[in-house]
Short mmCIF file of C-alpha atoms in Angstrom, two decimals:
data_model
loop_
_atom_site.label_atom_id
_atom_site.label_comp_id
_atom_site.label_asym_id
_atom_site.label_seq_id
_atom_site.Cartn_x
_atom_site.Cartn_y
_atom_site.Cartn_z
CA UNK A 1297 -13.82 -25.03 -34.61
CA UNK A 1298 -15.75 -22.88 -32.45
CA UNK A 1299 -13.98 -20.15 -31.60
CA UNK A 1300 -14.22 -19.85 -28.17
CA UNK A 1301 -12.96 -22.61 -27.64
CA UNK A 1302 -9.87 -22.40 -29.24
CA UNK A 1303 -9.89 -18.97 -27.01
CA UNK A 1304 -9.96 -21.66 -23.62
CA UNK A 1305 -7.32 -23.47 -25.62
CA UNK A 1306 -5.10 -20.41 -25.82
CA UNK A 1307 -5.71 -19.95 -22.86
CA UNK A 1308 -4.68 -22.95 -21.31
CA UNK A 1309 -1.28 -23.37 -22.71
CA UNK A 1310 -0.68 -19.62 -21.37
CA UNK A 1311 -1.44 -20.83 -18.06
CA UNK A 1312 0.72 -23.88 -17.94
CA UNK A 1313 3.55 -21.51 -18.76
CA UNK A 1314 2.30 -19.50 -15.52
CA UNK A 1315 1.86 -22.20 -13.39
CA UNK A 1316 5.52 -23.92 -13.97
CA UNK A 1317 7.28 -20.74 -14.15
CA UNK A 1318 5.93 -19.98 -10.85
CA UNK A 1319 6.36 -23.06 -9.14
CA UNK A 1320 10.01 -22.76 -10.44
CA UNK A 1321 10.11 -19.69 -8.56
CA UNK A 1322 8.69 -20.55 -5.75
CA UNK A 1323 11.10 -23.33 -5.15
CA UNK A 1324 14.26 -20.91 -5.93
CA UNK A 1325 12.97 -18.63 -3.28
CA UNK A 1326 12.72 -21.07 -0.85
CA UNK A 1327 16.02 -22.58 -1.42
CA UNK A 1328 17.50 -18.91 -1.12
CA UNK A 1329 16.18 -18.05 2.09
CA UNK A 1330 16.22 -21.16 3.74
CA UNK A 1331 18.73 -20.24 6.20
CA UNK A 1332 16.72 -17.18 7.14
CA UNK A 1333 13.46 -19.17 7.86
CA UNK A 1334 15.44 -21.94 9.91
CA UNK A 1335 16.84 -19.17 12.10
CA UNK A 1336 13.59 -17.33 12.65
CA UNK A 1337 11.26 -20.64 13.46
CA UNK A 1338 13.87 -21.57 15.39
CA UNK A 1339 14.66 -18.57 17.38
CA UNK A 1340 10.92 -16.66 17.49
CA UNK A 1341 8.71 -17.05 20.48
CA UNK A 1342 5.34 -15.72 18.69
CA UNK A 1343 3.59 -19.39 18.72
CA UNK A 1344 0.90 -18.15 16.72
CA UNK A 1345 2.98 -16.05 14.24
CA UNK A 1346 4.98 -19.27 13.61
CA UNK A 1347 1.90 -20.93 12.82
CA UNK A 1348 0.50 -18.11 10.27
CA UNK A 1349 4.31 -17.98 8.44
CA UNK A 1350 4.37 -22.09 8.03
CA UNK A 1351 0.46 -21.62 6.54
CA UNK A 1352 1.35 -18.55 4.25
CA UNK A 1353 5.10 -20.15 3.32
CA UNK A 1354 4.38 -23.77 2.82
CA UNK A 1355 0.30 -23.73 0.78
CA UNK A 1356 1.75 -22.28 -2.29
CA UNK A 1357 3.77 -25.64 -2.14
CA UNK A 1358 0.52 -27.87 -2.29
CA UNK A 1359 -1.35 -25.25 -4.66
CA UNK A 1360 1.24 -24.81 -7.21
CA UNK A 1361 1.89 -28.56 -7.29
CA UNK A 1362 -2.06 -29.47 -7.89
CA UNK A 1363 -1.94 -26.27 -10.83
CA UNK A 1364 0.78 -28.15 -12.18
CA UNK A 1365 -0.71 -31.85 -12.09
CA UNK A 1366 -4.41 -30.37 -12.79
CA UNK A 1367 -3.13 -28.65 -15.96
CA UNK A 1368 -1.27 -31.52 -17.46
CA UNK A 1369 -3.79 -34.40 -16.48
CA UNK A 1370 -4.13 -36.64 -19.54
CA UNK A 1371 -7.62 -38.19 -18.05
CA UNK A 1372 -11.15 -37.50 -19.09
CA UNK A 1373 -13.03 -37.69 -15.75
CA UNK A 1374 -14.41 -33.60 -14.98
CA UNK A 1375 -15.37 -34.70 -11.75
CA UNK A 1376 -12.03 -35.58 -11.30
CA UNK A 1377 -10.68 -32.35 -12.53
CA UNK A 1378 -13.07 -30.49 -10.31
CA UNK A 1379 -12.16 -32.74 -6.98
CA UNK A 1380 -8.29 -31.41 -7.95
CA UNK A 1381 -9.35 -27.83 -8.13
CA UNK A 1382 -11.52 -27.60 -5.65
CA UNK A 1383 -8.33 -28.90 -3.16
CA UNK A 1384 -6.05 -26.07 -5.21
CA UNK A 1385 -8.70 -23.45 -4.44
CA UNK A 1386 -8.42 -24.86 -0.90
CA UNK A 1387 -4.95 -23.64 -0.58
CA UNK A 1388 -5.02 -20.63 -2.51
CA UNK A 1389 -7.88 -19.73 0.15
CA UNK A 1390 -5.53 -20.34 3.20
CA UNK A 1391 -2.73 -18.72 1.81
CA UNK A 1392 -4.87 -15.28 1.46
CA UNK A 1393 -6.02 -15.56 4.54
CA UNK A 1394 -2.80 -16.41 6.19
CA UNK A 1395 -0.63 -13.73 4.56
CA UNK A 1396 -3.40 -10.45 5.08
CA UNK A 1397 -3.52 -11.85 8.61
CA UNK A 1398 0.22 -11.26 9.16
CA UNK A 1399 0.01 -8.03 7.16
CA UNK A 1400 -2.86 -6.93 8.93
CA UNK A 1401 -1.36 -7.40 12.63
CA UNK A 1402 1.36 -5.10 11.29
CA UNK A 1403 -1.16 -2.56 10.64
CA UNK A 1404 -2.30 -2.96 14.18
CA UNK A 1405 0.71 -2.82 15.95
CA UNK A 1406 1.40 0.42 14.13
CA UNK A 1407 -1.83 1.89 15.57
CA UNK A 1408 -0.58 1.01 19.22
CA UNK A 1409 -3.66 -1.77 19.64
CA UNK A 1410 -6.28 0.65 19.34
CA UNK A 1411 -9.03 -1.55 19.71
CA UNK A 1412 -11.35 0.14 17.03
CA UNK A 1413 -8.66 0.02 14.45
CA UNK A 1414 -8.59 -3.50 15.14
CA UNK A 1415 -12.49 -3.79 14.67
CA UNK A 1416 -12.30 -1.90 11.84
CA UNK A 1417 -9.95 -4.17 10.40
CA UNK A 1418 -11.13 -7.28 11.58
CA UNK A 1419 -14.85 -6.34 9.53
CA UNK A 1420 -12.68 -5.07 6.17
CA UNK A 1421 -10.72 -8.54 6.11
CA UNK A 1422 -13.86 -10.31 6.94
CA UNK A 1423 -15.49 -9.10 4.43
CA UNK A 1424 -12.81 -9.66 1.93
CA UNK A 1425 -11.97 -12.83 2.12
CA UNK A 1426 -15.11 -14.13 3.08
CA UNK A 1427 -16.27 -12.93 -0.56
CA UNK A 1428 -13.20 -14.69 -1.81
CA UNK A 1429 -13.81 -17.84 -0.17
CA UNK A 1430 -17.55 -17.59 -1.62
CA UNK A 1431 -16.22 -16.99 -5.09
CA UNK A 1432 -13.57 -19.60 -5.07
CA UNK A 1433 -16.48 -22.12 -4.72
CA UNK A 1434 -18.78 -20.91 -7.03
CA UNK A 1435 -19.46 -23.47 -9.39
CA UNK A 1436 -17.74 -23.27 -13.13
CA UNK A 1437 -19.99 -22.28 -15.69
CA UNK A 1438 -18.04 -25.61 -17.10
CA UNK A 1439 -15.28 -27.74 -16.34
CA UNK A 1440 -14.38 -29.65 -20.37
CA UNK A 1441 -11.90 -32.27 -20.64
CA UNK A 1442 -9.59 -30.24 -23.49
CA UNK A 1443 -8.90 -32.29 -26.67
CA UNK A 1444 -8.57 -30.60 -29.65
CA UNK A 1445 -6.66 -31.72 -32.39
CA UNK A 1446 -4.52 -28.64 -33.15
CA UNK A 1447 -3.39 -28.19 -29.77
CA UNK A 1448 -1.50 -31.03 -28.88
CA UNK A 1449 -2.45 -31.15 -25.06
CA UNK A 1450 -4.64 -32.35 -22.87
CA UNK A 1451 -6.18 -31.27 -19.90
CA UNK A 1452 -8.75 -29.65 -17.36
CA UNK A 1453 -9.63 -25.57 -17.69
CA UNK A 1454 -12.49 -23.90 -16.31
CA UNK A 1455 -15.26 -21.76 -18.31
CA UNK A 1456 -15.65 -18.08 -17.44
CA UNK A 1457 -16.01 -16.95 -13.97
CA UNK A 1458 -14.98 -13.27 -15.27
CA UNK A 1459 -18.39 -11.52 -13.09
CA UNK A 1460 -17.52 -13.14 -9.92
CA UNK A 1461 -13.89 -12.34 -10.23
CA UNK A 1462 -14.59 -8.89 -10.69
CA UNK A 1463 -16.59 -8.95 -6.85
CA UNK A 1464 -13.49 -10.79 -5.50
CA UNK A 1465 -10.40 -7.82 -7.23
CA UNK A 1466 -12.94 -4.77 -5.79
CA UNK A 1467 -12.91 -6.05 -2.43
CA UNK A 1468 -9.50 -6.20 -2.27
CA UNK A 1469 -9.26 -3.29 -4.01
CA UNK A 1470 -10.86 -1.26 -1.18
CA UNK A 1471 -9.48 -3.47 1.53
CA UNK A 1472 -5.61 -2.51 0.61
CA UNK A 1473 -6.86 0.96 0.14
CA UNK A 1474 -8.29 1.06 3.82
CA UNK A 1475 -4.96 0.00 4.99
CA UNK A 1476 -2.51 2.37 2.66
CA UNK A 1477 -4.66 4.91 4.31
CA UNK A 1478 -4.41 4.04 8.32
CA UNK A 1479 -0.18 3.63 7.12
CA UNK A 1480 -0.43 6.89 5.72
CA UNK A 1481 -2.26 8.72 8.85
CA UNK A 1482 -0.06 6.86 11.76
CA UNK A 1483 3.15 7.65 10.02
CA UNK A 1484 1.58 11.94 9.71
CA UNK A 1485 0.31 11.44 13.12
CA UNK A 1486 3.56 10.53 14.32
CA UNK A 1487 5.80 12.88 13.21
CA UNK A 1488 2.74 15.70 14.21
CA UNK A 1489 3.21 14.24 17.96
CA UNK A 1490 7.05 14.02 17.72
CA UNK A 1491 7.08 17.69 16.27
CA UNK A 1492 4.70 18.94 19.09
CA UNK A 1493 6.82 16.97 21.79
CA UNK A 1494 9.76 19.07 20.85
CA UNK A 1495 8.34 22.38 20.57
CA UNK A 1496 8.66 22.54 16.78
CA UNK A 1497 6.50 24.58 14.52
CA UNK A 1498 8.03 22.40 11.26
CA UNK A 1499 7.24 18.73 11.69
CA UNK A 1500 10.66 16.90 11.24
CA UNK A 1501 10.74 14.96 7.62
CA UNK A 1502 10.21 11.20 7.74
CA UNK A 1503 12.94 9.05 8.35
CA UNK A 1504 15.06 11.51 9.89
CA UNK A 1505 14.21 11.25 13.72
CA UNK A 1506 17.25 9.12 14.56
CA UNK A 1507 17.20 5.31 15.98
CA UNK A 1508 14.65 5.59 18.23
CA UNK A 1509 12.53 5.36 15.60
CA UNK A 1510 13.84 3.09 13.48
CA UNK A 1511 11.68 0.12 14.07
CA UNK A 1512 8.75 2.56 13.03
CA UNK A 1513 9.76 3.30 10.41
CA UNK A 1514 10.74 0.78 9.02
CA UNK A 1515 7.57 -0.82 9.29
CA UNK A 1516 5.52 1.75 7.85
CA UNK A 1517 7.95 1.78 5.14
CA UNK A 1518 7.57 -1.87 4.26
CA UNK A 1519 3.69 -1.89 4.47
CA UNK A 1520 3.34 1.12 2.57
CA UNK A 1521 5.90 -1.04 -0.01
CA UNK A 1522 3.47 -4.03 0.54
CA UNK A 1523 0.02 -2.88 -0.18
CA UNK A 1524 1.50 -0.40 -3.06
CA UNK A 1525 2.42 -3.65 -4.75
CA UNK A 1526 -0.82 -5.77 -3.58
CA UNK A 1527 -2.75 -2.88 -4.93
CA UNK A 1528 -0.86 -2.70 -8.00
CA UNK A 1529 -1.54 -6.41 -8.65
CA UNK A 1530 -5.26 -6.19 -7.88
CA UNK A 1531 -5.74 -3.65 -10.11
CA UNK A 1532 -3.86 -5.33 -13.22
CA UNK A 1533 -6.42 -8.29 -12.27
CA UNK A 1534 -9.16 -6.49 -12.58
CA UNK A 1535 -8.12 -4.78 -15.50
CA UNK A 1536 -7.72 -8.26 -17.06
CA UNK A 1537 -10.99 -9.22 -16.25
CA UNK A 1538 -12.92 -6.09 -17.83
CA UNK A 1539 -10.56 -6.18 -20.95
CA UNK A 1540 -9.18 -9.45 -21.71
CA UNK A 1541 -11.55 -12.76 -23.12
CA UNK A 1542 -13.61 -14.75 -19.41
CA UNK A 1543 -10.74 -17.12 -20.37
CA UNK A 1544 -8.00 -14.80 -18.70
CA UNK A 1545 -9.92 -13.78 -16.11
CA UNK A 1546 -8.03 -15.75 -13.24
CA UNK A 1547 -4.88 -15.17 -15.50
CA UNK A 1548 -2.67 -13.16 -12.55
CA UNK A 1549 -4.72 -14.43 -9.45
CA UNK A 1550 -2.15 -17.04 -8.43
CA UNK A 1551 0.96 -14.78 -9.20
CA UNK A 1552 -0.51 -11.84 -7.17
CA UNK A 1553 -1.01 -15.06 -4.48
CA UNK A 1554 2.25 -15.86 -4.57
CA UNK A 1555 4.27 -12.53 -4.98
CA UNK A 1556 1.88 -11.81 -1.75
CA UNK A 1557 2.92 -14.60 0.25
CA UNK A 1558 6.95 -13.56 -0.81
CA UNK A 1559 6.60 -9.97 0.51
CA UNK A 1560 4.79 -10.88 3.82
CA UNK A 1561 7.08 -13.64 4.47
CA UNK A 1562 10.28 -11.19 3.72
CA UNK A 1563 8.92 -8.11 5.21
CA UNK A 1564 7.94 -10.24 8.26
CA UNK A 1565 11.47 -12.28 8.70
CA UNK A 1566 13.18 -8.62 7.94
CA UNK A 1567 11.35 -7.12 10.68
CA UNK A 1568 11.99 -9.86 13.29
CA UNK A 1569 15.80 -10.00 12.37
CA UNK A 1570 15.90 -6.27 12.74
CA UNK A 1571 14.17 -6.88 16.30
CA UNK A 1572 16.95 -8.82 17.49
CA UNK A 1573 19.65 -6.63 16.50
CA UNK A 1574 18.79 -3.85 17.91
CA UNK A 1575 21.34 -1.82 20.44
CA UNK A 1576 20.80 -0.39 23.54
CA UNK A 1577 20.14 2.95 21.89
CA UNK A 1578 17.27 1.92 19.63
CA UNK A 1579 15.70 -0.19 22.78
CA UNK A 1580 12.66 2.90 23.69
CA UNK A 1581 10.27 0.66 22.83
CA UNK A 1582 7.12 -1.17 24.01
CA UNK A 1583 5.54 -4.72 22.63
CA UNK A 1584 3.19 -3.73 20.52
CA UNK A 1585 0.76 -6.34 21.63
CA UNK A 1586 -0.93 -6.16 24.83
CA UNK A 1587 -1.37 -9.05 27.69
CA UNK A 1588 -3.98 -10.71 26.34
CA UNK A 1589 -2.03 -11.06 22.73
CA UNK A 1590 1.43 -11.73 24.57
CA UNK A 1591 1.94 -14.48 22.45
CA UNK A 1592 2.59 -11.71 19.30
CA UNK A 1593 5.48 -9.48 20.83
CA UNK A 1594 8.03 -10.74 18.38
CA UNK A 1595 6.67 -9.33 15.25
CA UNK A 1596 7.70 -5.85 15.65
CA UNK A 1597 7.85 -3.01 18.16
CA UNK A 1598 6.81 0.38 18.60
CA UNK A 1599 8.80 2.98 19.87
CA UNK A 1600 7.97 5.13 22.29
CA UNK A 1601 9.97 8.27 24.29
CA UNK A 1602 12.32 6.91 27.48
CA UNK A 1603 10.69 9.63 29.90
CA UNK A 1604 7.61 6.93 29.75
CA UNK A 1605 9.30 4.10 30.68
CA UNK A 1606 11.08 3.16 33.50
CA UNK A 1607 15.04 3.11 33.64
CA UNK A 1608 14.67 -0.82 35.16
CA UNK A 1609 11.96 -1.78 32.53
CA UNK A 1610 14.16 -0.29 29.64
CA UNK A 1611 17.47 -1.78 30.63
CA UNK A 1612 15.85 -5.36 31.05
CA UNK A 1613 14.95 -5.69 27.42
CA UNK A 1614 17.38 -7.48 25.57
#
């Protein structure tokens, strides 16, 4: 037998293993935090946000299910197996693009709406995922109908992609590394300002400037969390790409997908819930999104000193 193909063959039972155990997963989350999502689509007023967490929460749902059905199809049509891909890779497209677009407006509101941060941004993700959609529709080097005799399945698999992979992990790569950056410099810039507000010469350690910042940190917290584990991921994929047979290449490409879409989701829901609970003491804040974006100002808030605000505008807020 040639052995390369017994390689794709190896390689194929490893990924049905991935694909159910994640869709097993996925489900479990879901049924876990069901109560959670209820409340906040229920309860949220960000139209658009609702729209963006429905997209990143329910794809995996359609994506995982086509993995499942594409990897244990028992026919011998390849365009057939490439019509069920191509509708998987749909998916797996909108769910990138749906949870580094809630990520992203995070990043954003930290930065107060600076309009260049938001260019900045708005280029980087372009770029990004607009080489991602590019790759996932590259054509397959092949697309065999797997029947070999020693391996007692049957099946669609694609032939190596590996090279274009490779493009897809290093843009990512450098995108979460733009945005660990900007976390990095608003939460030092912040604590410079705060220091210098107060007259200090020492800046005051992070996480120690009592609830008025609480909101803020938090959320650099949780991104900082976020892209450390996005990066993480992207790096073990492209790792598996340069070491590992062109039959692993999209090995942990759907996990990182997924795991993605769980942190957003969470981080997001966590945020909003701590929103609402807020007291009267932690309420020196402003909507991080400005009039034309009103429809954002539940995702999170940044704090800012009461001598700005007015005593009527502060004690209105709920």
């Amino acid at each position: 037998m040639d052995n390369s193909l017994l390689i794709f063959a190896e390689s194929y039972q490893v990924l049905n293993y991935v694909y159910v155990s994640l869709a097993t997963f996925w489900v479990w989350d879901c049924l876990i935090t069901l109560d959670e999502e209820i409340a906040f689509l229920r309860n949220s007023k960000a139209q658009i946000i609702k729209i963006l967490y429905v997209l990143t929460r329910l794809s995996p749902f359609v994506m995982l299910g086509l993995h499942v059905y594409f990897d244990f199809y028992e026919g011998d049509t390849p365009d057939y197996c490439l019509l069920i891909d191509t509708v998987a890779s749909v998916f797996s497209l909108i769910i990138i693009f749906a949870s580094d677009a809630l990520f992203l407006l995070r990043v954003y509101a930290l930065w107060g709406n600076n309009k260049w941060i938001l260019a900045f941004l708005s280029i980087s993700f372009v770029l990004a995922v607009g080489g991602t959609y590019a790759v996932g529709f590259v054509p397959s080097t092949n697309m065999p109908f797997l029947d070999i005799k020693i391996y007692p399945v049957t099946g669609c698999f694609y032939g190596s992609q590996g090279n274009y992979y490779i493009v897809m992990f290093v843009s990512f790569i450098l995108l979460e590394i733009e945005i660990m950056v900007l976390t990095l410099l608003r939460a030092y810039l912040n604590r410079r300002q705060e220091a210098l507000s107060k007259d200090l010469v020492k800046a005051i350690p992070f996480g120690s400037s009592g609830p008025k910042h609480n909101m803020q940190d938090l959320l650099i917290t949780r991104n900082l969390l976020y892209v450390f584990v996005s990066l993480s991921l992207t790096i073990a994929n492209l790792v598996t790409c340069v070491v590992l047979p062109d039959a692993y290449s999209g090995l942990l490409e759907d996990p990182q997908f997924v795991l993605n879409v769980v942190l957003a989701t969470r981080m997001h829901r966590s945020l909003w819930a701590a929103s609402e609970k807020r007291t009267m003491a932690d309420c020196t804040y402003t909507d991080f999104i400005n009039a034309e974006m009103e429809a954002l100002d539940n995702i999170v808030f940044i704090t800012e000193s009461t001598s700005d605000r007015p005593s009527s505008s502060a004690s209105g807020q709920p």
